[in-house]
Coordinates of C-alpha atoms in Angstrom, one line a residue:
Chain A
M208 CA -21.5 -11.9 19.3
P209 CA -18.5 -11.3 17.0
E210 CA -18.4 -13.3 13.8
A211 CA -15.8 -16.1 13.9
L212 CA -14.0 -17.9 11.1
A213 CA -16.5 -20.8 11.5
D214 CA -19.3 -18.3 10.7
L215 CA -17.4 -17.1 7.6
I216 CA -17.2 -20.7 6.4
A217 CA -20.9 -21.3 7.1
R218 CA -21.9 -18.2 5.0
H219 CA -21.9 -20.3 1.9
G220 CA -21.9 -23.7 3.5
A221 CA -19.0 -26.0 4.0
G222 CA -20.3 -28.4 1.3
A223 CA -17.5 -30.3 -0.4
R224 CA -15.1 -27.4 0.1
E225 CA -11.6 -28.2 1.3
I226 CA -8.1 -26.9 1.9
A227 CA -5.7 -29.1 0.0
T228 CA -2.0 -29.2 0.2
R229 CA 0.3 -31.8 -1.4
D230 CA 0.2 -33.9 1.7
A231 CA -3.3 -33.5 3.2
R232 CA -6.8 -32.5 2.7
L233 CA -9.0 -30.7 5.2
A234 CA -12.7 -30.9 4.6
L235 CA -14.3 -27.7 5.9
K236 CA -17.5 -29.6 7.0
D237 CA -15.4 -31.7 9.4
F238 CA -14.7 -28.7 11.6
A239 CA -18.4 -28.7 12.8
A240 CA -17.8 -31.5 15.3
N241 CA -14.0 -32.0 15.2
S242 CA -10.8 -30.3 16.2
P243 CA -7.1 -30.7 15.6
F244 CA -6.8 -30.7 19.4
G245 CA -9.6 -33.3 19.9
G246 CA -10.6 -33.4 23.6
E247 CA -7.8 -31.0 24.6
R248 CA -9.4 -28.1 22.7
S249 CA -11.1 -26.5 25.7
R250 CA -7.7 -25.9 27.3
F251 CA -7.1 -23.1 24.8
A252 CA -10.4 -21.3 25.8
G253 CA -9.6 -17.6 26.6
R254 CA -5.8 -18.1 26.2
S255 CA -3.2 -16.3 24.2
V256 CA -2.0 -19.1 22.0
A257 CA 1.3 -19.2 20.2
L258 CA 0.7 -21.2 17.0
A259 CA 4.1 -22.6 16.1
V260 CA 3.9 -25.5 13.7
A261 CA 6.0 -26.3 10.6
D262 CA 3.3 -27.4 8.3
M263 CA 0.8 -25.0 6.7
T264 CA -2.1 -27.5 6.8
H265 CA -1.7 -27.9 10.5
A266 CA -1.6 -24.1 10.9
A267 CA -4.8 -23.8 8.8
A268 CA -6.7 -26.3 10.9
A269 CA -5.6 -24.7 14.2
L270 CA -6.6 -21.2 12.9
I271 CA -10.1 -22.4 12.0
D272 CA -10.5 -24.0 15.4
L273 CA -8.9 -21.4 17.6
D274 CA -10.6 -18.3 16.2
G275 CA -13.4 -17.3 18.6
L276 CA -12.1 -19.7 21.2
A277 CA -8.7 -18.2 22.1
R278 CA -8.2 -14.7 23.3
R279 CA -5.3 -14.2 21.0
I280 CA -3.4 -16.2 18.4
L281 CA 0.2 -15.5 17.6
L282 CA 0.9 -16.7 14.1
C283 CA 4.5 -17.8 14.0
P284 CA 5.8 -17.8 10.4
P285 CA 7.5 -20.9 9.1
G286 CA 11.3 -20.9 9.5
W287 CA 11.3 -19.3 12.9
D288 CA 13.6 -21.1 15.4
A289 CA 12.7 -21.7 19.0
A290 CA 14.4 -18.5 20.2
E291 CA 12.5 -16.3 17.8
I292 CA 9.2 -18.0 18.8
A293 CA 9.9 -17.6 22.5
R294 CA 10.8 -13.9 22.0
A295 CA 7.6 -13.2 20.1
A296 CA 5.5 -15.3 22.5
A297 CA 6.8 -13.3 25.5
L298 CA 5.8 -10.1 23.7
A299 CA 2.4 -11.5 22.9
E300 CA 2.0 -12.7 26.5
A301 CA 1.3 -16.2 25.2
D302 CA 0.2 -18.5 28.0
A303 CA -0.4 -21.5 25.7
V304 CA 1.2 -23.1 22.7
A305 CA 0.0 -25.2 19.8
H306 CA 2.9 -27.2 18.5
D307 CA 4.0 -30.0 16.2
E308 CA 3.1 -33.6 17.2
G309 CA 6.2 -35.5 18.2
E310 CA 8.2 -32.3 18.9
P311 CA 8.6 -30.6 22.3
P312 CA 6.9 -27.2 22.6
P313 CA 9.3 -24.5 21.4
F314 CA 9.2 -22.8 24.9
A315 CA 8.2 -23.9 28.3
C316 CA 4.5 -23.4 28.9
E317 CA 1.9 -24.9 31.2
I318 CA -0.7 -25.3 28.5
A319 CA 0.7 -27.0 25.4
A320 CA -1.0 -29.3 22.9
P321 CA 0.0 -30.7 19.6
V322 CA -1.9 -30.0 16.4
R323 CA -3.1 -33.4 15.1
L324 CA -4.5 -34.4 11.7
P325 CA -6.9 -35.9 10.9
L326 CA -9.3 -34.0 13.1
Q327 CA -10.6 -35.7 16.2
P328 CA -14.1 -35.4 17.8
R329 CA -14.2 -32.5 20.2
G330 CA -16.3 -31.9 23.3
A331 CA -19.1 -29.4 23.5
A332 CA -18.4 -26.1 21.8
A333 CA -17.7 -23.1 24.1
A334 CA -20.9 -21.1 24.8
T335 CA -19.3 -17.7 24.1
K336 CA -17.3 -16.6 21.2
L337 CA -14.4 -14.2 21.7
A338 CA -13.3 -11.5 19.2
T339 CA -9.9 -13.3 18.9
E340 CA -6.9 -11.1 18.3
W341 CA -4.7 -12.3 15.4
V342 CA -1.1 -11.3 16.1
L343 CA 1.2 -11.2 13.0
P344 CA 4.9 -10.3 13.0
T345 CA 5.6 -7.5 10.6
S346 CA 8.0 -8.4 7.8
G347 CA 10.8 -6.1 9.1
T348 CA 14.1 -7.9 8.4
S349 CA 16.2 -6.6 11.3
G350 CA 15.9 -5.8 14.9
P351 CA 13.4 -7.2 17.4
P352 CA 10.1 -8.3 15.9
K353 CA 7.2 -6.0 15.8
L354 CA 3.8 -7.6 16.2
A355 CA 0.7 -6.2 14.5
V356 CA -2.6 -6.9 16.3
H357 CA -5.6 -7.6 14.0
T358 CA -9.0 -9.2 14.4
L359 CA -11.0 -11.2 11.9
A360 CA -12.9 -8.0 11.2
T361 CA -9.8 -6.0 10.2
L362 CA -8.3 -8.9 8.3
A363 CA -11.4 -9.8 6.3
G364 CA -12.6 -6.2 5.8
A365 CA -11.5 -5.9 2.2
I366 CA -13.2 -9.1 1.1
A367 CA -16.3 -8.5 -1.0
P368 CA -18.9 -11.1 -1.9
A369 CA -17.9 -13.0 -5.0
P370 CA -19.0 -15.8 -7.3
L371 CA -17.3 -19.2 -7.2
Q372 CA -13.6 -18.8 -6.9
E373 CA -11.2 -21.7 -6.6
W374 CA -8.1 -20.2 -4.9
A375 CA -4.4 -21.1 -4.8
T376 CA -1.6 -19.1 -3.4
F377 CA 2.2 -19.4 -3.5
Y378 CA 2.3 -17.7 -0.1
D379 CA 2.4 -19.3 3.3
I380 CA -1.0 -18.5 4.9
R381 CA 0.8 -17.2 8.0
R382 CA 2.0 -14.2 6.0
Y383 CA -0.4 -11.3 5.5
G384 CA -0.6 -11.9 1.8
G385 CA -1.4 -15.6 2.2
L386 CA -3.7 -15.0 5.1
Q387 CA -5.8 -12.7 2.8
I388 CA -6.2 -15.6 0.4
F389 CA -6.9 -18.1 3.2
L390 CA -9.8 -15.8 4.4
R391 CA -11.0 -15.1 0.8
A392 CA -11.3 -18.8 0.2
L393 CA -12.9 -19.7 3.5
S394 CA -15.5 -16.8 3.2
G395 CA -16.2 -17.7 -0.5
R396 CA -17.8 -20.6 -2.3
G397 CA -14.7 -22.6 -3.4
S398 CA -11.7 -24.4 -2.1
L399 CA -8.1 -23.5 -1.4
R400 CA -4.9 -25.2 -2.7
L401 CA -1.7 -24.6 -0.8
G402 CA 2.0 -25.5 -1.3
G403 CA 3.5 -28.5 0.5
R404 CA 6.3 -28.2 2.9
G405 CA 9.5 -27.7 0.9
E406 CA 7.6 -28.2 -2.3
K407 CA 9.2 -26.5 -5.4
L408 CA 7.2 -23.9 -7.3
D409 CA 6.9 -26.0 -10.4
G410 CA 5.7 -29.0 -8.5
F411 CA 3.0 -26.8 -7.0
L412 CA 2.1 -25.3 -10.4
A413 CA 1.6 -28.8 -11.7
R414 CA -1.1 -29.4 -9.1
L415 CA -3.2 -26.3 -10.0
D416 CA -5.6 -27.7 -12.6
G417 CA -9.1 -26.4 -11.9
V418 CA -7.9 -23.4 -9.9
S419 CA -9.3 -20.1 -11.0
H420 CA -7.6 -17.6 -8.8
I421 CA -3.9 -17.6 -8.0
S422 CA -1.9 -15.2 -5.8
G423 CA 1.8 -14.6 -5.1
T424 CA 4.5 -12.1 -5.0
P425 CA 6.1 -10.7 -8.2
T426 CA 9.1 -12.9 -7.3
H427 CA 6.9 -16.0 -7.1
W428 CA 5.4 -15.0 -10.5
R429 CA 8.7 -14.4 -12.2
K430 CA 9.7 -17.9 -11.0
A431 CA 6.4 -19.3 -12.4
L432 CA 7.1 -17.6 -15.7
M433 CA 10.5 -19.3 -15.7
S434 CA 8.9 -22.7 -15.1
G435 CA 7.5 -24.6 -18.0
A436 CA 4.7 -25.7 -15.7
A437 CA 3.0 -22.3 -16.1
A438 CA 2.1 -23.3 -19.7
R439 CA -0.2 -26.0 -18.4
I440 CA -2.6 -23.8 -16.5
A441 CA -5.0 -21.1 -17.8
P442 CA -6.4 -19.4 -14.7
P443 CA -8.9 -16.5 -15.3
Y444 CA -7.4 -14.4 -12.4
L445 CA -3.9 -13.7 -11.2
R446 CA -3.0 -11.5 -8.2
L447 CA 0.3 -10.0 -7.3
S448 CA 1.1 -8.5 -3.9
G449 CA 3.8 -8.1 -1.3
E450 CA 6.4 -6.4 -3.6
I451 CA 6.4 -3.8 -6.3
A452 CA 4.8 -5.2 -9.5
D453 CA 6.8 -3.7 -12.4
D454 CA 5.8 -3.5 -16.1
A455 CA 8.1 -6.3 -17.0
V456 CA 6.4 -8.9 -14.8
L457 CA 2.9 -7.5 -15.6
S458 CA 3.5 -7.7 -19.3
G459 CA 5.2 -11.1 -19.0
L460 CA 2.2 -12.5 -17.2
A461 CA -0.2 -10.8 -19.7
A462 CA 1.6 -12.5 -22.6
A463 CA 1.8 -15.9 -20.8
F464 CA -1.8 -15.8 -19.6
P465 CA -3.7 -13.8 -22.2
Q466 CA -7.1 -14.9 -20.8
A467 CA -6.4 -13.8 -17.3
K468 CA -7.5 -10.7 -15.4
I469 CA -4.3 -9.6 -13.6
E470 CA -4.4 -7.4 -10.5
H471 CA -1.6 -6.1 -8.3
A472 CA -2.6 -5.3 -4.8
Y473 CA -1.1 -3.0 -2.3
A474 CA -1.2 -4.1 1.3
S475 CA 0.9 -4.5 4.4
T476 CA 0.7 -6.3 7.7
E477 CA 0.3 -3.0 9.5
A478 CA -1.8 -1.1 7.0
G479 CA -4.0 -3.9 5.7
V480 CA -5.3 -4.1 2.1
I481 CA -5.2 -0.5 0.6
F482 CA -6.1 -1.1 -3.1
A483 CA -5.8 -3.4 -6.1
V484 CA -4.9 -2.1 -9.6
A485 CA -6.4 -3.9 -12.6
D486 CA -5.3 -1.9 -15.6
G487 CA -2.2 -4.0 -16.2
R488 CA 0.2 -1.1 -15.6
A489 CA 2.7 -0.6 -12.8
G490 CA 1.9 1.9 -10.2
F491 CA -1.6 3.4 -9.6
P492 CA -3.5 6.5 -10.8
A493 CA -2.3 9.7 -9.1
E494 CA -5.9 10.8 -8.6
W495 CA -6.4 8.1 -6.0
L496 CA -4.3 10.3 -3.7
T497 CA -7.2 12.7 -3.5
R498 CA -10.0 10.2 -3.2
R499 CA -12.1 10.5 -0.1
G500 CA -13.7 7.5 1.5
E501 CA -13.1 4.5 3.7
V502 CA -9.4 4.3 2.6
E503 CA -7.5 7.6 2.1
M504 CA -3.9 8.2 1.0
R505 CA -1.5 11.1 1.0
L506 CA 2.2 11.7 0.4
V507 CA 4.4 13.1 3.1
D508 CA 8.0 13.8 2.1
G509 CA 7.6 11.3 -0.8
A510 CA 6.3 8.5 1.5
L511 CA 2.8 7.0 1.2
H512 CA 0.7 7.5 4.3
V513 CA -2.6 5.7 4.5
R514 CA -5.7 5.7 6.7
S515 CA -7.8 2.6 6.6
P516 CA -10.3 0.8 8.9
R517 CA -8.5 -2.4 7.9
R518 CA -5.2 -1.4 9.5
A519 CA -3.8 -3.3 12.6
L520 CA -5.4 -2.1 15.8
R521 CA -2.0 -1.6 17.4
L522 CA 1.6 -2.8 17.5
I523 CA 3.1 -4.8 20.3
G524 CA 6.8 -4.3 20.9
A525 CA 7.2 -1.0 19.2
D526 CA 7.9 2.3 20.8
A527 CA 6.4 4.5 18.1
A528 CA 2.7 4.9 17.6
L529 CA 1.1 3.1 14.7
T530 CA -0.6 6.2 13.3
D531 CA -0.4 10.0 13.5
A532 CA -3.0 12.1 15.3
E533 CA -5.2 12.0 12.2
G534 CA -5.1 8.2 12.0
F535 CA -2.7 8.1 9.0
L536 CA 0.0 5.3 9.0
D537 CA 3.4 5.9 7.4
T538 CA 3.9 2.9 5.1
G539 CA 7.6 3.6 4.5
D540 CA 7.0 3.1 0.8
M541 CA 8.4 5.8 -1.3
I542 CA 6.4 7.2 -4.2
E543 CA 7.2 9.2 -7.3
I544 CA 4.5 10.9 -9.4
R545 CA 5.1 10.8 -13.1
G546 CA 2.3 12.5 -15.0
E547 CA -1.0 11.0 -14.1
R548 CA 0.5 8.0 -12.4
C549 CA 2.1 7.2 -9.0
F550 CA 5.0 4.7 -9.0
F551 CA 6.5 2.9 -6.0
L552 CA 10.2 3.5 -5.7
G553 CA 11.0 1.2 -2.9
R554 CA 11.3 1.1 0.9
R555 CA 12.6 4.2 2.6
G556 CA 15.0 2.1 4.7
G557 CA 16.2 0.2 1.6
I558 CA 17.8 3.2 -0.1
I559 CA 21.3 2.7 -1.3
N560 CA 23.4 5.8 -0.6
V561 CA 26.0 6.3 -3.4
G562 CA 28.2 9.1 -2.2
G563 CA 25.1 11.1 -1.2
A564 CA 23.0 10.2 -4.2
K565 CA 20.0 8.0 -3.4
A566 CA 19.1 4.8 -5.3
H567 CA 16.1 2.6 -4.7
P568 CA 16.9 -1.1 -5.4
E569 CA 13.4 -1.8 -6.6
E570 CA 13.5 1.0 -9.2
I571 CA 16.8 -0.3 -10.6
E572 CA 15.4 -3.8 -10.6
A573 CA 12.4 -2.6 -12.6
A574 CA 14.8 -1.0 -15.2
L575 CA 16.9 -4.2 -15.4
N576 CA 13.9 -6.5 -15.6
A577 CA 12.8 -4.5 -18.7
L578 CA 15.9 -5.5 -20.6
P579 CA 15.2 -8.3 -23.1
A580 CA 18.0 -10.6 -21.9
V581 CA 17.0 -10.4 -18.3
R582 CA 14.6 -12.8 -16.6
A583 CA 14.9 -11.4 -13.0
A584 CA 17.2 -9.1 -11.2
R585 CA 18.1 -8.4 -7.6
V586 CA 19.9 -5.1 -6.7
Y587 CA 21.9 -4.7 -3.5
A588 CA 24.5 -2.3 -2.0
R589 CA 28.2 -3.1 -2.3
P590 CA 30.4 -1.3 0.2
S591 CA 32.8 1.1 -1.4
P592 CA 35.7 2.9 0.3
I593 CA 35.1 5.9 -2.1
T594 CA 31.3 6.5 -2.1
G595 CA 30.2 4.4 0.9
A596 CA 28.2 2.2 -1.3
L597 CA 27.8 1.2 -4.9
V598 CA 24.9 -0.4 -6.8
A599 CA 25.5 -4.1 -7.7
A600 CA 23.1 -6.6 -9.2
E601 CA 22.5 -10.3 -9.5
I602 CA 20.8 -11.3 -12.7
V603 CA 19.1 -14.4 -13.9
L604 CA 19.3 -14.5 -17.7
N605 CA 16.6 -15.8 -20.1
D606 CA 19.5 -17.7 -21.6
P607 CA 21.9 -18.7 -18.9
A608 CA 24.5 -19.9 -21.5
A609 CA 24.8 -16.3 -22.7
A610 CA 26.6 -15.2 -19.5
S611 CA 29.8 -13.4 -20.3
R612 CA 31.9 -10.4 -19.4
E613 CA 30.8 -8.9 -22.7
L614 CA 27.1 -9.3 -21.8
E615 CA 27.8 -7.8 -18.4
R616 CA 29.2 -4.7 -20.1
E617 CA 26.3 -4.5 -22.5
L618 CA 23.7 -4.7 -19.7
I619 CA 25.6 -2.1 -17.6
A620 CA 25.6 0.2 -20.6
A621 CA 21.9 -0.4 -21.2
A622 CA 21.2 0.4 -17.6
R623 CA 23.3 3.5 -17.8
A624 CA 21.3 4.7 -20.8
R625 CA 18.1 4.4 -18.8
L626 CA 19.1 5.5 -15.3
P627 CA 21.1 8.2 -13.6
A628 CA 24.8 7.3 -13.5
H629 CA 24.9 6.4 -9.7
M630 CA 21.9 4.0 -10.2
A631 CA 23.4 1.9 -13.0
P632 CA 25.0 -1.2 -11.5
A633 CA 28.8 -1.0 -11.2
R634 CA 28.9 -4.8 -11.3
I635 CA 26.6 -7.6 -12.4
R636 CA 26.9 -11.2 -11.3
F637 CA 25.0 -13.8 -13.4
V638 CA 23.3 -16.4 -11.1
A639 CA 21.1 -19.4 -11.7
D640 CA 18.5 -18.3 -9.1
L641 CA 17.8 -15.4 -6.8
V642 CA 17.7 -15.7 -3.1
I643 CA 14.1 -15.6 -1.9
S644 CA 13.1 -15.0 1.7
D645 CA 10.6 -17.2 3.6
A646 CA 8.0 -14.5 2.8
G647 CA 8.4 -15.2 -0.9
K648 CA 10.1 -11.9 -1.6
L649 CA 13.5 -11.1 -2.9
S650 CA 16.0 -11.2 -0.1
R651 CA 17.2 -7.7 0.9
H652 CA 20.1 -8.9 2.9
G653 CA 23.4 -7.7 1.4
Chain B
M97 CA 48.9 -8.8 -17.2
S98 CA 50.9 -6.7 -14.8
I99 CA 49.2 -4.7 -12.1
R100 CA 50.3 -1.6 -13.9
D101 CA 48.6 -2.7 -17.2
L102 CA 45.5 -3.8 -15.3
V103 CA 45.1 -0.5 -13.4
L104 CA 45.6 1.5 -16.6
K105 CA 43.2 -0.7 -18.6
E106 CA 40.5 -0.4 -15.9
I107 CA 40.9 3.4 -15.7
R108 CA 40.4 3.6 -19.5
T109 CA 37.4 1.2 -19.4
V110 CA 35.6 3.1 -16.6
A111 CA 36.3 6.4 -18.3
D112 CA 34.9 5.0 -21.6
E113 CA 31.8 3.6 -19.9
Q114 CA 31.1 6.9 -18.1
G115 CA 31.8 9.0 -21.1
K116 CA 34.8 10.8 -19.6
T117 CA 37.8 12.0 -21.6
L118 CA 41.2 11.2 -20.1
P119 CA 44.5 13.1 -20.5
P120 CA 47.5 10.9 -21.3
L121 CA 48.0 8.6 -18.3
S122 CA 51.4 9.2 -16.6
D123 CA 52.6 8.2 -13.2
D124 CA 52.5 11.7 -11.8
L125 CA 49.0 12.6 -13.1
V126 CA 46.9 13.6 -10.1
L127 CA 43.9 11.3 -9.8
L128 CA 41.5 14.1 -8.9
E129 CA 42.5 16.0 -12.1
C130 CA 42.3 13.1 -14.6
G131 CA 38.6 13.7 -15.3
L132 CA 37.1 10.9 -13.3
D133 CA 34.6 11.7 -10.6
S134 CA 34.1 9.9 -7.3
L135 CA 31.5 7.5 -8.8
C136 CA 34.1 6.5 -11.5
F137 CA 36.7 6.0 -8.7
A138 CA 34.3 3.9 -6.7
I139 CA 33.6 1.7 -9.7
L140 CA 37.3 1.5 -10.6
V141 CA 38.2 0.4 -7.1
S142 CA 35.5 -2.2 -7.0
R143 CA 36.7 -3.7 -10.3
L144 CA 40.3 -3.7 -9.1
E145 CA 39.2 -5.5 -6.0
D146 CA 37.4 -8.1 -8.1
E147 CA 40.4 -8.5 -10.5
T148 CA 43.2 -8.5 -7.9
G149 CA 41.4 -10.0 -4.9
R150 CA 42.8 -7.1 -2.9
D151 CA 41.2 -4.2 -1.1
P152 CA 44.1 -2.0 -0.1
F153 CA 41.7 0.7 1.1
A154 CA 40.5 -1.6 3.8
T155 CA 43.9 -1.6 5.4
A156 CA 45.2 1.9 4.4
K157 CA 45.4 4.8 6.7
A158 CA 43.6 7.9 5.3
S159 CA 47.0 9.7 4.9
A160 CA 48.2 6.8 2.7
F161 CA 45.4 7.2 0.1
P162 CA 46.9 7.3 -3.4
S163 CA 46.8 10.8 -5.0
T164 CA 48.5 10.0 -8.3
V165 CA 48.1 7.4 -11.0
G166 CA 51.5 6.0 -10.0
E167 CA 50.5 5.8 -6.3
L168 CA 47.3 4.0 -7.3
I169 CA 49.3 1.4 -9.2
A170 CA 51.7 1.0 -6.3
F171 CA 48.7 0.6 -4.0
Y172 CA 47.7 -2.6 -5.7
E173 CA 51.2 -4.0 -6.3
P174 CA 52.0 -6.6 -3.7
L175 CA 54.6 -5.5 -1.2
D176 CA 57.0 -8.2 -2.3
A177 CA 56.8 -7.3 -6.0

């Protein structure tokens, strides 16, 4: 019988472990006899269930309850509207929906039940456990959604036994990066702390006393560094994933949290967890490209291709195959080798074409982030009638009062000294905050 | 500042930033021969759009593209000026 999430929790006992958000606490031991669906639980047996709730605690409760019971769970990310949910539900052949109490189901469906907290007593547990498929939308920003099909085995494959870890994550657990932390916490010995709905980052940081392991995107971490609340915590372990970790954010975190082990992980919804880098430097050792083993990597036309048993089993809603004939998956992440080190340049699709010369926004952001006056930068394409596109940037300054036309010129000059001419921003706008997507990453729209 | 002064100032600024040397700017100086490359022009046009709030390239026919400094200045001068 396949191992279900309940078995992962039981590995080290539920004890006093819990999932705590700002608004609710879920005691893991309560799941032994209770369900967020109460007596309606059995209606989901063998079904393809769209999990579409606004609140993360409710999502966590439903995931723990449905794994092994449902045939498939579609994890709808927060922020999806009813049309997006319905479209993905059709692709995932959802024949059931778990939705918010007091709200109508987001699409018409014969089997619909609300996720209710606190948990209610459930009937007898199903006799058989299914190898439930976990279906996650990939984080593509345009076009119809692609859905990646995982199981608990592929999702939890990179999680090694560990001593007591008290986890917190800035992510939503319905994103791949947050889901990793959710599964790490549940299969470990400690508890998990999550953000509340609409909770600001500094409010969340203020609730993290006693947490030992914290994960988020580099964008989350830059915001954390900007927040005075970060000074009140001293976690022994920080993890970055989901975006390129540049030297500026890594050294900023090392200075702010001198006691911490800092790792940046490379993973994607399709490819799974590929590696984590612990030496405090951006990029990863070039020799890893020739390593043989469970996970293998190679470069094809500058793009990183990976082969891993933790990858998604298949994609739903995509024409192209997930992997090539040898089982390698094209990540679309562009790599440059400098000496003994590989550096991520950015997404292949995100390249800005300046009159035929290519510029990766992420590489330019890394150069801007390294300037002393800069707290955080977002680079985007500005249409140009001459070159098709130009590089432009939004910058949050360490000292917002210093914003001036003069400083803009200085920063452009500093960028030009470090980058090829077409990559230096033509224009810089000073902003109070950068636009962050629901996935906790810098917005790549316009 | 007049449109003329603004265009000339931005040409000099961009040339300075990009390390280009300009010949004396006269109205009949051909833009492609003034030492600025297409990246410089792209930056110049984006700055002029920001300063004037106008993007004449968005409405111009290809044949009407300015070829001299004087035409570039006229390009940004409002029709009623």
